[in-house]
JSON list of C-alpha atoms and ligand atoms in Angstrom, two decimals:
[
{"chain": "A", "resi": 1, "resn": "UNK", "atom": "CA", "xyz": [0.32, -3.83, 29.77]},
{"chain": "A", "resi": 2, "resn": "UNK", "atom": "CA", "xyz": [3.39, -3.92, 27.77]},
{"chain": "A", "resi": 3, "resn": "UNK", "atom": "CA", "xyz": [3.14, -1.20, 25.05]},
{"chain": "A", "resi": 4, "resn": "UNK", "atom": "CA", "xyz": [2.49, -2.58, 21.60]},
{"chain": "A", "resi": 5, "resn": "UNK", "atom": "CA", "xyz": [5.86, -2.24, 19.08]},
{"chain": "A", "resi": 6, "resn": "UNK", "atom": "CA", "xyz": [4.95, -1.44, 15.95]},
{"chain": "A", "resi": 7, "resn": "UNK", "atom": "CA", "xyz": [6.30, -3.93, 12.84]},
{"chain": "A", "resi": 8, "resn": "UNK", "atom": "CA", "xyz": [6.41, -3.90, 9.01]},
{"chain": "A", "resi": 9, "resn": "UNK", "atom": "CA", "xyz": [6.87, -6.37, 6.45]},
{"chain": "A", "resi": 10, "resn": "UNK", "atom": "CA", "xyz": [7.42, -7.40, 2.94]},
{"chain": "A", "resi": 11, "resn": "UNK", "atom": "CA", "xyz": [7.81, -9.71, 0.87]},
{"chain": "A", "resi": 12, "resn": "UNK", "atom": "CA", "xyz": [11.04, -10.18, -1.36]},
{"chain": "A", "resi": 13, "resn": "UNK", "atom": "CA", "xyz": [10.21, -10.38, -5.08]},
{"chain": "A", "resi": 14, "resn": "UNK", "atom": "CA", "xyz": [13.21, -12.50, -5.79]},
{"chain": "A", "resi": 15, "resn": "UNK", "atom": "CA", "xyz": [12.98, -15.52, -2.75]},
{"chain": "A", "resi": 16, "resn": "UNK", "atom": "CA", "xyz": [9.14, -15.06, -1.86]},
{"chain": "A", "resi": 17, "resn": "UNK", "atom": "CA", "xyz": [9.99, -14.58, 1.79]},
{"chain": "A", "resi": 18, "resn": "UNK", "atom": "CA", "xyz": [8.61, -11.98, 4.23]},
{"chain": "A", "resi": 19, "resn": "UNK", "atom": "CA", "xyz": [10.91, -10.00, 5.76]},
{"chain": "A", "resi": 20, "resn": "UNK", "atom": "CA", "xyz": [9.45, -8.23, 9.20]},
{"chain": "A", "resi": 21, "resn": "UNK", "atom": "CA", "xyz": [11.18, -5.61, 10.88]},
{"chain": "A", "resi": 22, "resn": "UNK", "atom": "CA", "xyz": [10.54, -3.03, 13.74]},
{"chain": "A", "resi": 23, "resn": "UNK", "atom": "CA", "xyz": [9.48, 0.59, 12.92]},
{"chain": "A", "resi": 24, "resn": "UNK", "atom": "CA", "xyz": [11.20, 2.23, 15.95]},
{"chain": "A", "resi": 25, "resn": "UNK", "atom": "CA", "xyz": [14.56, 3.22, 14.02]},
{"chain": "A", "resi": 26, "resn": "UNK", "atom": "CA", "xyz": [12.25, 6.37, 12.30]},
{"chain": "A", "resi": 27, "resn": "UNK", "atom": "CA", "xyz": [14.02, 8.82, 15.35]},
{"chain": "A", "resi": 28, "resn": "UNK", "atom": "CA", "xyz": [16.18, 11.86, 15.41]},
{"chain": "A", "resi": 29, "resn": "UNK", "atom": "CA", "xyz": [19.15, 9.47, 14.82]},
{"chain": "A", "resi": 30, "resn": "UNK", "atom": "CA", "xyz": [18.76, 8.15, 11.43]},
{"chain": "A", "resi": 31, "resn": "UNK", "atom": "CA", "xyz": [15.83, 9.25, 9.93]},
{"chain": "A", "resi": 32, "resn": "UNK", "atom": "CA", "xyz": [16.15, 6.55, 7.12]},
{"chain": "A", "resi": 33, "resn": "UNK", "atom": "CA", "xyz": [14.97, 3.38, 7.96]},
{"chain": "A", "resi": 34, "resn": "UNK", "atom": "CA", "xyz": [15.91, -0.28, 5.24]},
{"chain": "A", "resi": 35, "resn": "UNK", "atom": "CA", "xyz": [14.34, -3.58, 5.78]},
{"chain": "A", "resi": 36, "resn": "UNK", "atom": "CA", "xyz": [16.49, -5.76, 3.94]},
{"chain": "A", "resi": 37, "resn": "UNK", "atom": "CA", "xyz": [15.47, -9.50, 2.83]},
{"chain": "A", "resi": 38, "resn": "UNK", "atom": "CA", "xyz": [18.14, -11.97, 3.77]},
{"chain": "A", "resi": 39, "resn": "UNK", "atom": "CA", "xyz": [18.61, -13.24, 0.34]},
{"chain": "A", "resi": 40, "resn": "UNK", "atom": "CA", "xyz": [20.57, -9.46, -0.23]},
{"chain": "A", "resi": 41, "resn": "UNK", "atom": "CA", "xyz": [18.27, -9.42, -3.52]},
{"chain": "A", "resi": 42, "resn": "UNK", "atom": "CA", "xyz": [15.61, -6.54, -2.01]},
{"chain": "A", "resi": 43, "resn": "UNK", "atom": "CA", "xyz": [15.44, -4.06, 0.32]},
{"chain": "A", "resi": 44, "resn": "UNK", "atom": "CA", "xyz": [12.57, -1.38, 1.44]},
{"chain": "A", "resi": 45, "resn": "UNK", "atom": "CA", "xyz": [13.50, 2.21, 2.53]},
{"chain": "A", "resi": 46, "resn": "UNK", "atom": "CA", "xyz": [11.61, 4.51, 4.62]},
{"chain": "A", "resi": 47, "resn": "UNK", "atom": "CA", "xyz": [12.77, 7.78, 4.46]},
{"chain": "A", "resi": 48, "resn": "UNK", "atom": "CA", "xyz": [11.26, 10.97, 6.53]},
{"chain": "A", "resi": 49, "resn": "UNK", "atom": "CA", "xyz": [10.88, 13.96, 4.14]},
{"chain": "A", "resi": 50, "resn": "UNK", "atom": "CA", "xyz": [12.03, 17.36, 4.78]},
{"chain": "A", "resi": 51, "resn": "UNK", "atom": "CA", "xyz": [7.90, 18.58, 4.94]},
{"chain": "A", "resi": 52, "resn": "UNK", "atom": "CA", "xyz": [8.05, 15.91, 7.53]},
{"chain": "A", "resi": 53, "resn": "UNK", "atom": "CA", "xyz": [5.38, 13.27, 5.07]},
{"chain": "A", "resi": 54, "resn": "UNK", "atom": "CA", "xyz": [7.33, 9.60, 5.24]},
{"chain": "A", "resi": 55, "resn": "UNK", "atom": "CA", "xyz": [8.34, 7.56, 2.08]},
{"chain": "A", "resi": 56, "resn": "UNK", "atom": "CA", "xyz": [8.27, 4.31, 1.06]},
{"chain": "A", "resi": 57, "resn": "UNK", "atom": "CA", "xyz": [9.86, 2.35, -1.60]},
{"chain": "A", "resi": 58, "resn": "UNK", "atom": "CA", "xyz": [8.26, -1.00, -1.24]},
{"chain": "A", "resi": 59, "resn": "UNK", "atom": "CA", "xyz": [9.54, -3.72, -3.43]},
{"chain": "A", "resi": 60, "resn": "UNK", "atom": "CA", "xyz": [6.39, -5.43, -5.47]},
{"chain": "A", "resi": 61, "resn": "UNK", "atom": "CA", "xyz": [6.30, -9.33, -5.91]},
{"chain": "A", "resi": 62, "resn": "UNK", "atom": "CA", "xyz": [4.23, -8.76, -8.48]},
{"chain": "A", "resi": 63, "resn": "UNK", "atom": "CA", "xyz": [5.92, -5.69, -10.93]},
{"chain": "A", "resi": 64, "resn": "UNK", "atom": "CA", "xyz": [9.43, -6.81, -10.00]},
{"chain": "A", "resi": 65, "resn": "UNK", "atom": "CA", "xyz": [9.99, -3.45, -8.95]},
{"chain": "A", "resi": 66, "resn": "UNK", "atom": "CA", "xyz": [9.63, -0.46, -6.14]},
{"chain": "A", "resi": 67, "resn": "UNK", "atom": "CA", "xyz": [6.48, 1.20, -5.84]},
{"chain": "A", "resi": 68, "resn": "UNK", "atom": "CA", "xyz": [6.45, 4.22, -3.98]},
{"chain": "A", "resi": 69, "resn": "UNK", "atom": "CA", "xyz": [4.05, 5.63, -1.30]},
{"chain": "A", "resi": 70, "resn": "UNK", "atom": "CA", "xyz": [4.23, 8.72, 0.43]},
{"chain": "A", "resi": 71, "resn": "UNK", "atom": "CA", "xyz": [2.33, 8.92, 3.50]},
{"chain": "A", "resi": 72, "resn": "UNK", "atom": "CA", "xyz": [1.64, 11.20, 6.91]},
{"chain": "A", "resi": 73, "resn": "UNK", "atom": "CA", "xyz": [3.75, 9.90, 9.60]},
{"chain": "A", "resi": 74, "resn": "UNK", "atom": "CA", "xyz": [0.91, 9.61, 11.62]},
{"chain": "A", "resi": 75, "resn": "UNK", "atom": "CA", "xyz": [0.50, 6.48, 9.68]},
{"chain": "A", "resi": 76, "resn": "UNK", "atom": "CA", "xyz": [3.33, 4.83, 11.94]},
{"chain": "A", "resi": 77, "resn": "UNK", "atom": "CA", "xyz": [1.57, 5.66, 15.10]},
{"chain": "A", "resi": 78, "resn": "UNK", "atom": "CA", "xyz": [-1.87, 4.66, 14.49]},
{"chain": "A", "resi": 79, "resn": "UNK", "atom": "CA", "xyz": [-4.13, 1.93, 15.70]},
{"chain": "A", "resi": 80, "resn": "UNK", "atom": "CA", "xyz": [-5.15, -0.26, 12.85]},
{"chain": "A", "resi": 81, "resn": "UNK", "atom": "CA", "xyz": [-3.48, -1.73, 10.34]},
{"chain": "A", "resi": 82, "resn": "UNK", "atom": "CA", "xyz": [-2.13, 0.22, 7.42]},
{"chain": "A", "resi": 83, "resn": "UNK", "atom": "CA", "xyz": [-1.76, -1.92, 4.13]},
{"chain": "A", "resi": 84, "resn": "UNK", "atom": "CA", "xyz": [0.09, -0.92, 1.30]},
{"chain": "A", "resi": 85, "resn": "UNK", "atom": "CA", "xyz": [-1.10, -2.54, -2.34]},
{"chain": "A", "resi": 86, "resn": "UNK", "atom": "CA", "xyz": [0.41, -2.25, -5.56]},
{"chain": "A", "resi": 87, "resn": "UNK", "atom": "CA", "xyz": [-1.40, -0.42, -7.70]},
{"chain": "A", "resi": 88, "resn": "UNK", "atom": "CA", "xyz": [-1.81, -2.55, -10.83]},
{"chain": "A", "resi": 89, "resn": "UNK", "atom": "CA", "xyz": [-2.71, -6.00, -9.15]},
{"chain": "A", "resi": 90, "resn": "UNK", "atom": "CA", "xyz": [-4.36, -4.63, -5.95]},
{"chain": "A", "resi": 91, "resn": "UNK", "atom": "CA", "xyz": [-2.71, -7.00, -3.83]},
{"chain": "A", "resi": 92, "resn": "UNK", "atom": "CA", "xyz": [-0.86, -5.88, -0.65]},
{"chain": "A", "resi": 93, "resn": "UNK", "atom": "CA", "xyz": [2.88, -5.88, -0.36]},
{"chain": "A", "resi": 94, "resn": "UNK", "atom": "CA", "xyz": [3.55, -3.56, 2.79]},
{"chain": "A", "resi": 95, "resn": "UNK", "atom": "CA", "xyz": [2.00, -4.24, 5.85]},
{"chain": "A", "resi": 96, "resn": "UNK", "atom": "CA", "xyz": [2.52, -1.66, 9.35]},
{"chain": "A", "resi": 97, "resn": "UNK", "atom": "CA", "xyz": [0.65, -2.70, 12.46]},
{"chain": "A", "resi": 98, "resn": "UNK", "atom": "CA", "xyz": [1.32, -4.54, 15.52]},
{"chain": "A", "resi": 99, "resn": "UNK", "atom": "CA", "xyz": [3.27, -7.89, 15.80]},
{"chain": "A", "resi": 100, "resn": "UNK", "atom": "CA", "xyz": [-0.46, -9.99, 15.88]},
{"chain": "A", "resi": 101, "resn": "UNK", "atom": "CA", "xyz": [-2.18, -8.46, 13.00]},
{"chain": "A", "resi": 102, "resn": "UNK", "atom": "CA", "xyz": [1.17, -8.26, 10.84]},
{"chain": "A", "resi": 103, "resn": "UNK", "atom": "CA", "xyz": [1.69, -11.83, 11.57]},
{"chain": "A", "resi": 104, "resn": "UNK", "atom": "CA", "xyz": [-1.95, -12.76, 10.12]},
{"chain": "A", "resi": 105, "resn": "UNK", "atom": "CA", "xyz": [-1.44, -10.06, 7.02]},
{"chain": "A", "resi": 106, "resn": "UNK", "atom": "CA", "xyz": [1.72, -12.10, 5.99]},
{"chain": "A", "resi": 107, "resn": "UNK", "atom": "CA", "xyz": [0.38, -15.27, 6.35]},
{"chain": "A", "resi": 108, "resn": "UNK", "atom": "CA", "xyz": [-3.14, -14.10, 3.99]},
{"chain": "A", "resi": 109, "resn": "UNK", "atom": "CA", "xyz": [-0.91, -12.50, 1.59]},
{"chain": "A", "resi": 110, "resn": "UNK", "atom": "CA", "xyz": [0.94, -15.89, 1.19]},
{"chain": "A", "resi": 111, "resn": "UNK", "atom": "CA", "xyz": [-2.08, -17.32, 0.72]},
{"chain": "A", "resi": 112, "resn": "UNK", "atom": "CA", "xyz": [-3.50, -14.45, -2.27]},
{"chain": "A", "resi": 113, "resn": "UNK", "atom": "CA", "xyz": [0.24, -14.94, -4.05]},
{"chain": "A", "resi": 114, "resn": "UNK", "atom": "CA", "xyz": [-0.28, -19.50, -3.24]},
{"chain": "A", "resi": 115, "resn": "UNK", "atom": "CA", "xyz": [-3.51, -18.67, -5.75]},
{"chain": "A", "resi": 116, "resn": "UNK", "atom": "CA", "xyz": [-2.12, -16.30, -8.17]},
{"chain": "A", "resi": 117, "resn": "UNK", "atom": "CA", "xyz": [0.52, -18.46, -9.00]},
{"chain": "A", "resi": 118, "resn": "UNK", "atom": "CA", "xyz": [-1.60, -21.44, -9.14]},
{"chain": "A", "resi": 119, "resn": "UNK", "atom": "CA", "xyz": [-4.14, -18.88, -11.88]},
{"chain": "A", "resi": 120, "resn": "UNK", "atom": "CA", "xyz": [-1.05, -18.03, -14.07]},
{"chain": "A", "resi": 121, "resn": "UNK", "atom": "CA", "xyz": [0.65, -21.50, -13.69]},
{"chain": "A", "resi": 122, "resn": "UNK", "atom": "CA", "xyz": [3.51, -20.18, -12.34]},
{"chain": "A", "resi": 123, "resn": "UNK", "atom": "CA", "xyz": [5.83, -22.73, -10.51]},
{"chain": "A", "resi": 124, "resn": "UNK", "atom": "CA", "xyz": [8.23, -20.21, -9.02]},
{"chain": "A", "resi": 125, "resn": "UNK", "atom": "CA", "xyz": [7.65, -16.68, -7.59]},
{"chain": "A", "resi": 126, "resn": "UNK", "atom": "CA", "xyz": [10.23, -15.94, -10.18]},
{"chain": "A", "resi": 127, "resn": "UNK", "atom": "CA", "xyz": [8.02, -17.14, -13.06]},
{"chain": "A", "resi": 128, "resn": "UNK", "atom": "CA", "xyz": [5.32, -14.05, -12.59]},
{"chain": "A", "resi": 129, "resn": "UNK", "atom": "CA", "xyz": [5.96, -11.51, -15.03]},
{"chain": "A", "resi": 130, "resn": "UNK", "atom": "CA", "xyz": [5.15, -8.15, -14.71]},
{"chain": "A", "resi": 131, "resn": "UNK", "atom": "CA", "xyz": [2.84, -8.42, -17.71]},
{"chain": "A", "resi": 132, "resn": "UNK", "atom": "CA", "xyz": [0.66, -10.77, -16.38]},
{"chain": "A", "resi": 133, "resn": "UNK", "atom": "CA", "xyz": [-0.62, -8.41, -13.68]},
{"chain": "A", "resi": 134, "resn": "UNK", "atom": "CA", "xyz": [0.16, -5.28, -15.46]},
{"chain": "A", "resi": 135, "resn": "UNK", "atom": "CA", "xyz": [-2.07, -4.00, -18.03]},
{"chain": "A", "resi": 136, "resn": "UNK", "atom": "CA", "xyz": [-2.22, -4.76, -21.29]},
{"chain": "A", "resi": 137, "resn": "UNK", "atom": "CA", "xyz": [-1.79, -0.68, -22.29]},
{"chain": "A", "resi": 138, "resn": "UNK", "atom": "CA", "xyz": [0.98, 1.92, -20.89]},
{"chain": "A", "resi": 139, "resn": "UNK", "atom": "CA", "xyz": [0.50, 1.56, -16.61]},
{"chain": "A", "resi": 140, "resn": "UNK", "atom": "CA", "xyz": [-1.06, 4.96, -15.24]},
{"chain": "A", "resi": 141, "resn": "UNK", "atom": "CA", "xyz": [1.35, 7.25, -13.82]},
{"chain": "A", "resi": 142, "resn": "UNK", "atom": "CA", "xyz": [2.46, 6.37, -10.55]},
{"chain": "A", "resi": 143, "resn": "UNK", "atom": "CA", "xyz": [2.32, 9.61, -9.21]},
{"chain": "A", "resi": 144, "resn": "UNK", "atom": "CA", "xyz": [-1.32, 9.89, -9.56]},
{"chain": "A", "resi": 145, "resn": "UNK", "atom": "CA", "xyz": [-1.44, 6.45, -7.32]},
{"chain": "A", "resi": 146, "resn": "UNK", "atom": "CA", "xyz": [0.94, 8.36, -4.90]},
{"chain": "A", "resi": 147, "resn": "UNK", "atom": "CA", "xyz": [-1.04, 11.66, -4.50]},
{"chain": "A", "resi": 148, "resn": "UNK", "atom": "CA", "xyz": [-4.15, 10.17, -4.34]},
{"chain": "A", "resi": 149, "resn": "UNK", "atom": "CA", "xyz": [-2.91, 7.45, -1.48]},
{"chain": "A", "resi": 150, "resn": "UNK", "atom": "CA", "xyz": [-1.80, 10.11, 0.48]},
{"chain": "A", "resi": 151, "resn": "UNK", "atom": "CA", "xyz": [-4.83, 12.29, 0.34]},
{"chain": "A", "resi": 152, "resn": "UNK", "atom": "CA", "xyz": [-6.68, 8.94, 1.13]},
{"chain": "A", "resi": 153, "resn": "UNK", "atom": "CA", "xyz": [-4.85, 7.68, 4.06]},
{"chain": "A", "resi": 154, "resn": "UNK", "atom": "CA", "xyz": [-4.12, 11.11, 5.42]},
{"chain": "A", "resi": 155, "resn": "UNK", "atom": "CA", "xyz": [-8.11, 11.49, 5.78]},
{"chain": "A", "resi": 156, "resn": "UNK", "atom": "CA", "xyz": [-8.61, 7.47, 7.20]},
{"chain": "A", "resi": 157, "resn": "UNK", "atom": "CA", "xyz": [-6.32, 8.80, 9.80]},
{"chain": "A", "resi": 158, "resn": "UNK", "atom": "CA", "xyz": [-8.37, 12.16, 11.02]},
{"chain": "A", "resi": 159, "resn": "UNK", "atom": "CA", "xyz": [-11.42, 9.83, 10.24]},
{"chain": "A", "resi": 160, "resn": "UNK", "atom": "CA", "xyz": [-13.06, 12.25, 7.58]},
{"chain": "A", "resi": 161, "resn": "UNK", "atom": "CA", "xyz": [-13.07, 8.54, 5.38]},
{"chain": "A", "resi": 162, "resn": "UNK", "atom": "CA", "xyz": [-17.42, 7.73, 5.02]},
{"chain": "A", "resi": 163, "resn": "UNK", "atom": "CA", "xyz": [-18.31, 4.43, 4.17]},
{"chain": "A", "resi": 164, "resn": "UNK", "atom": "CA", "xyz": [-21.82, 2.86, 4.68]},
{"chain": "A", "resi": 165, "resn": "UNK", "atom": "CA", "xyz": [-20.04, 0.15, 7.03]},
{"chain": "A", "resi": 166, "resn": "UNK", "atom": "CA", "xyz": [-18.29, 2.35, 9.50]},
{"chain": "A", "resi": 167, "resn": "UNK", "atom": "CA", "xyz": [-15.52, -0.07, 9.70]},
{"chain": "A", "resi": 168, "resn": "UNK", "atom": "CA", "xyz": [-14.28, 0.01, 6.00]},
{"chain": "A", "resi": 169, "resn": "UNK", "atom": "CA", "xyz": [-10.80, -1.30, 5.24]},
{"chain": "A", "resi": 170, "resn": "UNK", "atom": "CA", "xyz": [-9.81, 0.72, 2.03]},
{"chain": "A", "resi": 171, "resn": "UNK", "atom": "CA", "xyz": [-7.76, 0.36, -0.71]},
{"chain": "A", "resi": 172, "resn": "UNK", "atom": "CA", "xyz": [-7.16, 2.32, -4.20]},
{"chain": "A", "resi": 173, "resn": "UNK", "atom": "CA", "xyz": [-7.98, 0.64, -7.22]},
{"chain": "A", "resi": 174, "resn": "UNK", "atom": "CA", "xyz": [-7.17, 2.15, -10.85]},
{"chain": "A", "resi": 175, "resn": "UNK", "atom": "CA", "xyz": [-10.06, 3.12, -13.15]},
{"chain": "A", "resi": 176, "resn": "UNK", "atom": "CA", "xyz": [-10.49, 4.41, -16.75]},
{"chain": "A", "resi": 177, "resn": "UNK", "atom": "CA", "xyz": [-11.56, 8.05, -14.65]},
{"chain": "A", "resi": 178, "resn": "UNK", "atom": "CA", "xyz": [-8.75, 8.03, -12.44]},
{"chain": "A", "resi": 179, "resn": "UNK", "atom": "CA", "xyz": [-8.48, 6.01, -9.16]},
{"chain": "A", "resi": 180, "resn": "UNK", "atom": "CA", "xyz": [-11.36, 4.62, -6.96]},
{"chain": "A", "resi": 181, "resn": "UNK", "atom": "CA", "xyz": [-11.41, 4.07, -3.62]},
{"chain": "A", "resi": 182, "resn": "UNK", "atom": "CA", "xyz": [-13.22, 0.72, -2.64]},
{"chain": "A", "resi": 183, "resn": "UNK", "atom": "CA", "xyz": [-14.13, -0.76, 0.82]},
{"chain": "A", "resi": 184, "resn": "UNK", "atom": "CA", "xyz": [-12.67, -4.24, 1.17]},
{"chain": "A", "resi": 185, "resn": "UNK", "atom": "CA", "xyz": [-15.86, -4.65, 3.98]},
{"chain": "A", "resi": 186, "resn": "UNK", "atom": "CA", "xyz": [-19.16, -3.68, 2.32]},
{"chain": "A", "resi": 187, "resn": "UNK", "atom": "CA", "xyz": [-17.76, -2.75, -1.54]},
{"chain": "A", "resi": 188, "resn": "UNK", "atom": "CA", "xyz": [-18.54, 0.74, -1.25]},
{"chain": "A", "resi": 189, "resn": "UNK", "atom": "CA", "xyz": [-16.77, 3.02, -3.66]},
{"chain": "A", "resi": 190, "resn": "UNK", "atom": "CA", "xyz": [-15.57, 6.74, -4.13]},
{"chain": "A", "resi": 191, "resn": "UNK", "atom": "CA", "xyz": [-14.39, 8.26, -7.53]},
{"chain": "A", "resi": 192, "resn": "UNK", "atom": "CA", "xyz": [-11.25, 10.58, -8.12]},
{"chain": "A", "resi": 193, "resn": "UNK", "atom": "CA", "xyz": [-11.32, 11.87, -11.46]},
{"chain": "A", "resi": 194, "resn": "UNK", "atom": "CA", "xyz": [-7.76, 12.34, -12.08]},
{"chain": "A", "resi": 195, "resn": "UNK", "atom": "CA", "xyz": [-6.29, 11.07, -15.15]},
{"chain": "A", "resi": 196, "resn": "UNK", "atom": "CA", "xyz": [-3.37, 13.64, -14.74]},
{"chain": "A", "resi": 197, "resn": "UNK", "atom": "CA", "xyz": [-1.07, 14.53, -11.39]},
{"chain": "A", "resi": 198, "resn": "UNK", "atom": "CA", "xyz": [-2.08, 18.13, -11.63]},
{"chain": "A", "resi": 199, "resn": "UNK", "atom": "CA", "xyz": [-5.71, 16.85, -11.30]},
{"chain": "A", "resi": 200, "resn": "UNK", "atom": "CA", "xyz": [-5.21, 14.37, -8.19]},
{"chain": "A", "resi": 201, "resn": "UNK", "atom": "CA", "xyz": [-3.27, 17.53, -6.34]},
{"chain": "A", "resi": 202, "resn": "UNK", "atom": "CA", "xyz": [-6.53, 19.34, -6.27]},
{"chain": "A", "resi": 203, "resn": "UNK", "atom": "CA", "xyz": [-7.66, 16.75, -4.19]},
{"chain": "A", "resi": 204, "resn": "UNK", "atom": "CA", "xyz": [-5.19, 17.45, -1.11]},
{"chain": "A", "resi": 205, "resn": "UNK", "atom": "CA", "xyz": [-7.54, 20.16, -0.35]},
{"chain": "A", "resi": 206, "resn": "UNK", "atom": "CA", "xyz": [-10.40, 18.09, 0.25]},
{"chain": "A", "resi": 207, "resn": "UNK", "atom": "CA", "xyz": [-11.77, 17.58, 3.61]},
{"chain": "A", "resi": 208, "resn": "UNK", "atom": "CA", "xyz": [-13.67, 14.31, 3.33]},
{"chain": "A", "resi": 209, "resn": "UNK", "atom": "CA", "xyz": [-14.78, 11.56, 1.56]},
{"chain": "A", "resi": 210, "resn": "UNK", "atom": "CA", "xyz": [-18.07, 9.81, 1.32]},
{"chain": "A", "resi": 211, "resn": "UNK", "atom": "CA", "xyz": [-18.21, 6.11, 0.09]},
{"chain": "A", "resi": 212, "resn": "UNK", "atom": "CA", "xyz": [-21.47, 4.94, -1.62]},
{"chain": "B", "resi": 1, "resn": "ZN", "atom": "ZN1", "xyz": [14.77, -12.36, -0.75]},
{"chain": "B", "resi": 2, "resn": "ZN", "atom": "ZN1", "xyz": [3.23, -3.94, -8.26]},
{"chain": "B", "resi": 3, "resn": "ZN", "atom": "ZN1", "xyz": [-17.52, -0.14, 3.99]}
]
């Protein structure tokens, strides 16, 4: 059996197209890795930390801008899919995985953006603003969103992640407390109460979570 490559995609905020690219560049060579759309207009960067965690600057059709995630780079290795949303809409914009199930992620989030164009009467991708998906109120700080994603998929990937389903797909959501953590199978849900960064660190320590 041929051994599965793993892929990641994008979409470009500026011409609506996703760009898919191969994650085997992350080596010893270049440990910097850019997915650029063809249009030239965006571009996302994976970079390997010196603590070893991988970043991601993923450009957001939504915000018009980068959002970053920081991440274990056991991420690139795994199984299942790993989707990457954007904070203040929820909807994904990253996608890692293998060709097949990348493939189907672009195509469904063409079909999420198709309807939240049609919902804000937008004719062109360049016609969402980021204040239609944005809050009405100062956005949370993003570094809260980062900590707390990493703490979250650094436990889905040594399985310590709980959910009454046991095959939860999960995703971050904000909240007035902090950030939630909310199975996209059975709607389960898990509470950090972090309003501040120093507040979502204490969570690194944690060993698992439990989704109710
Ligand atoms: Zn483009
Ligand atoms: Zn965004
Ligand atoms: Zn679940």
């Amino acid at each position: 059996m041929a051994t599965k490559r793993t892929q990641i995609a994008y979409r470009c905020p500026d011409c609506a197209t996703a760009t898919v690219g191969f994650l085997g560049g992350l080596g010893a060579v270049s440990d910097m890795l850019r997915l650029k759309c063809a249009c030239g207009e965006s571009a996302l960067d994976i970079k390997k930390q010196t603590d070893g965690k991988v970043s991601l600057s993923v450009p957001c059709v939504y915000c018009k801008s980068n959002h970053s995630f920081v991440v274990s780079p056991e991420i690139m290795r795994r199984e299942e899919l790993t989707r990457f949303s954007c904070p203040y809409s929820g909807m994904g914009i990253a996608f890692i995985g293998d060709e097949d199930e990348v493939a189907h992620e672009v195509e469904s989030s063409a079909e999420e953006l198709a309807r939240i164009m049609t919902s804000l009467e937008a004719e062109d991708v360049s016609d969402i603003q980021p204040q239609d998906v944005g809050e009405d109120s100062m956005p949370p700080d993003p570094a809260i969103y980062d900590t707390l994603n990493f703490v979250l998929r650094d436990l889905e990937a040594e399985g310590a992640v709980k959910c009454p389903c046991e095959m939860g797909e999960y995703d971050l959501r904000f909240t007035d407390d902090g950030m939630q953590v909310w199975c996209k199978n059975c709607g389960a849900t898990y509470d950090f109460y972090a309003r501040s960064v120093s507040v979502a660190e204490e969570y690194l320590t944690i060993d698992s979570i439990t989704l109710k």
